Amino acid sequence: EAAVTQSPRNKVTVTGGNVTLSCRQTNSHNYMYWYRQDTGHGLRLIHYSYGAGNLQIGDVPDGYKATRTTQEDFFLLLELASPSQTSLYFCASRRQGNTEVFFGKGTRLTVV
Amino acid sequence: GDSVTQTEGQVTVSESKSLIINCTYSATSIGYPNLFWYVRYPGEGLQLLLKVITAGQKGSSRGFEATYNKEATSFHLQKASVQESDSAVYYCALSPPTNSAGNKLTFGIGTRVLVRP
């Protein structure tokens, strides 16, 4: 079973704060993704990556940076957090050539 | 861009009754998209419930089934007899047919299903 681990699972920060969400996959998957999920919206893609050092912009990238340091690790950075970034964030991974995407359990971020 | 529309809000159904969650899609890519149903149980991440990558085919898993209807651009999820353990949020999703950049998934808003004993 493919494993995607997110940390922290819950985070509260203040407006203007600096937050890093971490994701690690041990599946040797090429692709990794960061999504956010909000009431009234499906999961929306923030950033994704093909592999270490690669970064691609998703559909809702404003206010977010991301970095893929290794094949396993993908980080999402909020350098000036705003209340509009309060959301449930999911990391996911996929092997090139496969259609199935594997998700982590999510990080609930609250910006007060 | 691609879009997915599914039954909104919460669906409440009694145990052993039937369930249907509607899903229609619009895809901009050439060819037929891949279609998926994902499920998220409380406290868990999304997991794949079923997928169909060939138009006209039916997928099934855990008693659920969905048929890829390319004429109606629909992919409705059905189960004949639900159990309490089916209480979860269900997401319809699509991805482009070719292995394009990232092979991004486009999701519907999710439908919360509550099964009453």
mmCIF file of C-alpha atoms in Angstrom:
data_model
loop_
_atom_site.group_PDB
_atom_site.id
_atom_site.type_symbol
_atom_site.label_atom_id
_atom_site.label_comp_id
_atom_site.label_asym_id
_atom_site.label_seq_id
_atom_site.Cartn_x
_atom_site.Cartn_y
_atom_site.Cartn_z
ATOM 1 C CA GLU A 1 0.000 0.000 0.000
ATOM 2 C CA ALA A 2 1.416 3.345 -1.047
ATOM 3 C CA ALA A 3 2.169 5.676 1.858
ATOM 4 C CA VAL A 4 1.979 9.463 1.910
ATOM 5 C CA THR A 5 2.626 11.116 5.256
ATOM 6 C CA GLN A 6 1.796 14.714 6.032
ATOM 7 C CA SER A 7 2.904 16.794 8.976
ATOM 8 C CA PRO A 8 1.679 18.470 10.996
ATOM 9 C CA ARG A 9 -1.892 17.195 10.948
ATOM 10 C CA ASN A 10 -3.173 20.389 12.486
ATOM 11 C CA LYS A 11 -1.675 23.857 12.617
ATOM 12 C CA VAL A 12 -2.835 27.235 13.888
ATOM 13 C CA THR A 13 -0.912 30.343 12.950
ATOM 14 C CA VAL A 14 -1.437 34.078 13.000
ATOM 15 C CA THR A 15 -1.956 36.358 10.034
ATOM 16 C CA GLY A 16 1.430 37.214 8.563
ATOM 17 C CA GLY A 17 3.018 34.137 10.021
ATOM 18 C CA ASN A 18 5.352 31.724 8.283
ATOM 19 C CA VAL A 19 4.178 28.127 7.853
ATOM 20 C CA THR A 20 5.703 25.041 6.258
ATOM 21 C CA LEU A 21 3.652 21.946 5.531
ATOM 22 C CA SER A 22 5.599 18.756 4.959
ATOM 23 C CA CYS A 23 4.868 15.715 2.873
ATOM 24 C CA ARG A 24 6.850 12.520 2.460
ATOM 25 C CA GLN A 25 6.102 9.573 0.216
ATOM 26 C CA THR A 26 7.964 6.304 0.324
ATOM 27 C CA ASN A 27 6.527 4.914 -2.906
ATOM 28 C CA SER A 28 9.291 6.048 -5.266
ATOM 29 C CA HIS A 29 6.644 8.047 -7.113
ATOM 30 C CA ASN A 30 7.717 10.711 -9.576
ATOM 31 C CA TYR A 31 4.825 13.095 -9.195
ATOM 32 C CA MET A 32 3.812 14.877 -6.030
ATOM 33 C CA TYR A 33 0.963 17.328 -5.567
ATOM 34 C CA TRP A 34 -0.382 19.843 -3.095
ATOM 35 C CA TYR A 35 -4.144 20.459 -3.027
ATOM 36 C CA ARG A 36 -6.393 22.539 -0.864
ATOM 37 C CA GLN A 37 -9.968 21.605 -0.082
ATOM 38 C CA ASP A 38 -12.589 24.137 0.960
ATOM 39 C CA THR A 39 -16.299 23.919 1.520
ATOM 40 C CA GLY A 40 -18.096 24.473 -1.761
ATOM 41 C CA HIS A 41 -15.029 23.620 -3.791
ATOM 42 C CA GLY A 42 -13.470 20.424 -4.927
ATOM 43 C CA LEU A 43 -9.801 19.825 -4.302
ATOM 44 C CA ARG A 44 -7.849 22.545 -6.053
ATOM 45 C CA LEU A 45 -4.285 22.089 -7.193
ATOM 46 C CA ILE A 46 -1.755 24.515 -5.723
ATOM 47 C CA HIS A 47 1.609 23.181 -6.966
ATOM 48 C CA TYR A 48 3.029 19.921 -8.226
ATOM 49 C CA SER A 49 6.366 18.408 -9.107
ATOM 50 C CA TYR A 50 7.822 15.803 -11.451
ATOM 51 C CA GLY A 51 10.821 15.061 -9.286
ATOM 52 C CA ALA A 52 13.513 16.482 -7.055
ATOM 53 C CA GLY A 53 14.219 20.114 -7.895
ATOM 54 C CA ASN A 54 11.213 20.424 -10.204
ATOM 55 C CA LEU A 55 8.213 22.642 -9.501
ATOM 56 C CA GLN A 56 5.099 23.279 -11.563
ATOM 57 C CA ILE A 57 2.415 25.851 -10.908
ATOM 58 C CA GLY A 58 -1.069 24.581 -10.295
ATOM 59 C CA ASP A 59 -4.437 26.271 -10.539
ATOM 60 C CA VAL A 60 -4.429 28.305 -7.309
ATOM 61 C CA PRO A 61 -0.746 29.126 -6.614
ATOM 62 C CA ASP A 62 -1.042 32.679 -5.280
ATOM 63 C CA GLY A 63 0.396 33.049 -1.797
ATOM 64 C CA TYR A 64 2.141 29.675 -1.869
ATOM 65 C CA LYS A 65 5.622 28.445 -2.606
ATOM 66 C CA ALA A 66 6.700 24.856 -2.813
ATOM 67 C CA THR A 67 9.937 22.964 -2.921
ATOM 68 C CA ARG A 68 10.766 19.353 -3.795
ATOM 69 C CA THR A 69 14.019 18.651 -2.039
ATOM 70 C CA THR A 70 14.221 14.923 -2.746
ATOM 71 C CA GLN A 71 12.209 12.274 -4.553
ATOM 72 C CA GLU A 72 10.436 11.662 -1.249
ATOM 73 C CA ASP A 73 9.871 15.139 0.183
ATOM 74 C CA PHE A 74 7.628 17.968 -0.992
ATOM 75 C CA PHE A 75 7.050 21.095 1.106
ATOM 76 C CA LEU A 76 4.421 23.791 0.890
ATOM 77 C CA LEU A 77 5.419 27.220 2.192
ATOM 78 C CA LEU A 78 3.178 30.050 3.265
ATOM 79 C CA GLU A 79 5.474 32.986 3.953
ATOM 80 C CA LEU A 80 2.797 35.538 4.886
ATOM 81 C CA ALA A 81 -0.202 33.512 5.916
ATOM 82 C CA SER A 82 -3.639 35.054 5.486
ATOM 83 C CA PRO A 83 -7.057 33.985 6.810
ATOM 84 C CA SER A 84 -8.054 33.077 3.230
ATOM 85 C CA GLN A 85 -5.512 30.269 3.415
ATOM 86 C CA THR A 86 -7.400 28.579 6.209
ATOM 87 C CA SER A 87 -8.122 25.233 4.609
ATOM 88 C CA LEU A 88 -7.587 21.493 4.564
ATOM 89 C CA TYR A 89 -4.430 20.674 2.615
ATOM 90 C CA PHE A 90 -3.752 17.355 0.939
ATOM 91 C CA CYS A 91 -0.507 16.033 -0.433
ATOM 92 C CA ALA A 92 -0.562 13.287 -3.023
ATOM 93 C CA SER A 93 1.786 11.239 -5.150
ATOM 94 C CA ARG A 94 1.616 9.216 -8.357
ATOM 95 C CA ARG A 95 3.900 6.957 -10.317
ATOM 96 C CA GLN A 96 4.537 8.049 -13.868
ATOM 97 C CA GLY A 97 2.440 5.977 -16.242
ATOM 98 C CA ASN A 98 -0.158 5.110 -13.604
ATOM 99 C CA THR A 99 -3.491 6.869 -13.251
ATOM 100 C CA GLU A 100 -3.995 6.298 -9.525
ATOM 101 C CA VAL A 101 -3.072 9.087 -7.150
ATOM 102 C CA PHE A 102 -2.357 8.340 -3.460
ATOM 103 C CA PHE A 103 -3.249 10.892 -0.830
ATOM 104 C CA GLY A 104 -2.051 11.758 2.638
ATOM 105 C CA LYS A 105 -4.499 12.246 5.509
ATOM 106 C CA GLY A 106 -4.449 16.004 5.240
ATOM 107 C CA THR A 107 -3.268 19.005 7.249
ATOM 108 C CA ARG A 108 -5.866 21.330 8.696
ATOM 109 C CA LEU A 109 -4.449 24.852 8.747
ATOM 110 C CA THR A 110 -6.147 27.711 10.541
ATOM 111 C CA VAL A 111 -4.910 31.270 10.112
ATOM 112 C CA VAL A 112 -6.299 33.595 12.769
ATOM 113 C CA GLY B 1 -10.738 24.098 -18.506
ATOM 114 C CA ASP B 2 -12.007 20.760 -17.282
ATOM 115 C CA SER B 3 -14.840 20.678 -14.774
ATOM 116 C CA VAL B 4 -16.779 18.154 -12.728
ATOM 117 C CA THR B 5 -20.257 18.699 -11.308
ATOM 118 C CA GLN B 6 -21.659 16.328 -8.707
ATOM 119 C CA THR B 7 -24.537 16.102 -6.263
ATOM 120 C CA GLU B 8 -24.012 18.893 -3.769
ATOM 121 C CA GLY B 9 -24.180 18.914 -0.017
ATOM 122 C CA GLN B 10 -25.168 15.925 2.077
ATOM 123 C CA VAL B 11 -27.167 12.866 1.134
ATOM 124 C CA THR B 12 -28.798 10.996 4.001
ATOM 125 C CA VAL B 13 -29.937 7.452 3.379
ATOM 126 C CA SER B 14 -31.094 4.623 5.601
ATOM 127 C CA GLU B 15 -29.080 1.466 5.907
ATOM 128 C CA SER B 16 -29.883 -1.166 3.275
ATOM 129 C CA LYS B 17 -31.383 1.437 0.943
ATOM 130 C CA SER B 18 -29.971 2.409 -2.424
ATOM 131 C CA LEU B 19 -27.699 5.354 -3.096
ATOM 132 C CA ILE B 20 -26.937 7.343 -6.204
ATOM 133 C CA ILE B 21 -24.573 10.291 -6.491
ATOM 134 C CA ASN B 22 -24.738 12.135 -9.781
ATOM 135 C CA CYS B 23 -21.620 13.254 -11.619
ATOM 136 C CA THR B 24 -21.280 14.985 -14.958
ATOM 137 C CA TYR B 25 -18.117 16.313 -16.506
ATOM 138 C CA SER B 26 -16.754 18.611 -19.137
ATOM 139 C CA ALA B 27 -13.313 17.942 -20.561
ATOM 140 C CA THR B 28 -11.328 20.102 -22.957
ATOM 141 C CA SER B 29 -8.690 17.585 -23.983
ATOM 142 C CA ILE B 30 -8.838 15.586 -27.198
ATOM 143 C CA GLY B 31 -10.066 12.070 -26.535
ATOM 144 C CA TYR B 32 -11.943 10.674 -23.585
ATOM 145 C CA PRO B 33 -10.781 11.520 -20.064
ATOM 146 C CA ASN B 34 -10.099 9.039 -17.306
ATOM 147 C CA LEU B 35 -12.866 9.053 -14.681
ATOM 148 C CA PHE B 36 -12.571 8.309 -10.983
ATOM 149 C CA TRP B 37 -14.485 8.118 -7.761
ATOM 150 C CA TYR B 38 -12.487 8.833 -4.619
ATOM 151 C CA VAL B 39 -13.762 8.427 -1.055
ATOM 152 C CA ARG B 40 -12.633 10.091 2.169
ATOM 153 C CA TYR B 41 -13.556 8.423 5.420
ATOM 154 C CA PRO B 42 -13.440 10.495 8.628
ATOM 155 C CA GLY B 43 -9.866 11.270 9.626
ATOM 156 C CA GLU B 44 -8.421 9.668 6.519
ATOM 157 C CA GLY B 45 -7.024 10.854 3.205
ATOM 158 C CA LEU B 46 -8.768 10.334 -0.079
ATOM 159 C CA GLN B 47 -8.556 6.848 -1.476
ATOM 160 C CA LEU B 48 -9.472 5.546 -4.856
ATOM 161 C CA LEU B 49 -12.839 3.800 -4.895
ATOM 162 C CA LEU B 50 -13.013 2.972 -8.583
ATOM 163 C CA LYS B 51 -11.830 4.186 -11.949
ATOM 164 C CA VAL B 52 -12.799 3.737 -15.583
ATOM 165 C CA ILE B 53 -10.512 4.815 -18.384
ATOM 166 C CA THR B 54 -12.478 3.441 -21.321
ATOM 167 C CA ALA B 55 -15.692 5.094 -22.440
ATOM 168 C CA GLY B 56 -18.680 2.786 -22.159
ATOM 169 C CA GLN B 57 -17.147 0.594 -19.480
ATOM 170 C CA LYS B 58 -18.339 0.083 -15.928
ATOM 171 C CA GLY B 59 -16.189 0.099 -12.823
ATOM 172 C CA SER B 60 -17.078 -1.513 -9.525
ATOM 173 C CA SER B 61 -15.640 -1.825 -6.041
ATOM 174 C CA ARG B 62 -16.988 -2.587 -2.541
ATOM 175 C CA GLY B 63 -20.522 -2.867 -3.944
ATOM 176 C CA PHE B 64 -20.341 0.496 -5.697
ATOM 177 C CA GLU B 65 -20.484 0.838 -9.443
ATOM 178 C CA ALA B 66 -20.271 3.609 -12.015
ATOM 179 C CA THR B 67 -20.666 3.555 -15.793
ATOM 180 C CA TYR B 68 -18.721 5.832 -18.119
ATOM 181 C CA ASN B 69 -21.395 7.372 -20.334
ATOM 182 C CA LYS B 70 -19.649 9.432 -22.983
ATOM 183 C CA GLU B 71 -22.851 10.557 -24.680
ATOM 184 C CA ALA B 72 -24.290 12.020 -21.481
ATOM 185 C CA THR B 73 -20.794 12.891 -20.141
ATOM 186 C CA SER B 74 -21.824 11.286 -16.888
ATOM 187 C CA PHE B 75 -20.276 8.949 -14.344
ATOM 188 C CA HIS B 76 -22.905 8.418 -11.641
ATOM 189 C CA LEU B 77 -22.026 6.375 -8.569
ATOM 190 C CA GLN B 78 -24.529 3.818 -7.340
ATOM 191 C CA LYS B 79 -24.894 1.253 -4.620
ATOM 192 C CA ALA B 80 -27.882 -1.004 -4.209
ATOM 193 C CA SER B 81 -27.705 -1.434 -0.441
ATOM 194 C CA VAL B 82 -25.600 0.875 1.732
ATOM 195 C CA GLN B 83 -24.125 0.196 5.149
ATOM 196 C CA GLU B 84 -23.239 2.546 7.976
ATOM 197 C CA SER B 85 -19.580 2.087 7.074
ATOM 198 C CA ASP B 86 -20.278 3.779 3.735
ATOM 199 C CA SER B 87 -20.690 7.106 5.514
ATOM 200 C CA ALA B 88 -17.988 9.275 3.958
ATOM 201 C CA VAL B 89 -17.348 12.054 1.463
ATOM 202 C CA TYR B 90 -17.315 10.959 -2.183
ATOM 203 C CA TYR B 91 -15.499 12.858 -4.929
ATOM 204 C CA CYS B 92 -15.908 12.466 -8.650
ATOM 205 C CA ALA B 93 -12.775 13.345 -10.626
ATOM 206 C CA LEU B 94 -11.292 13.271 -14.091
ATOM 207 C CA SER B 95 -7.854 13.414 -15.652
ATOM 208 C CA PRO B 96 -6.807 13.931 -19.273
ATOM 209 C CA PRO B 97 -6.568 10.798 -21.404
ATOM 210 C CA THR B 98 -2.912 11.190 -22.291
ATOM 211 C CA ASN B 99 -0.009 11.282 -19.900
ATOM 212 C CA SER B 100 0.133 15.050 -20.146
ATOM 213 C CA ALA B 101 2.087 17.263 -17.810
ATOM 214 C CA GLY B 102 1.306 16.177 -14.272
ATOM 215 C CA ASN B 103 -1.801 14.329 -15.392
ATOM 216 C CA LYS B 104 -3.763 16.656 -13.132
ATOM 217 C CA LEU B 105 -6.938 15.516 -11.484
ATOM 218 C CA THR B 106 -9.968 17.823 -11.575
ATOM 219 C CA PHE B 107 -12.375 17.181 -8.702
ATOM 220 C CA GLY B 108 -16.020 17.773 -8.007
ATOM 221 C CA ILE B 109 -16.955 19.483 -4.739
ATOM 222 C CA GLY B 110 -17.597 16.240 -2.910
ATOM 223 C CA THR B 111 -20.809 14.724 -1.622
ATOM 224 C CA ARG B 112 -21.149 13.813 2.024
ATOM 225 C CA VAL B 113 -23.086 10.601 2.528
ATOM 226 C CA LEU B 114 -24.608 9.837 5.910
ATOM 227 C CA VAL B 115 -26.043 6.370 6.356
ATOM 228 C CA ARG B 116 -28.525 6.063 9.212
ATOM 229 C CA PRO B 117 -28.925 2.782 11.026
#
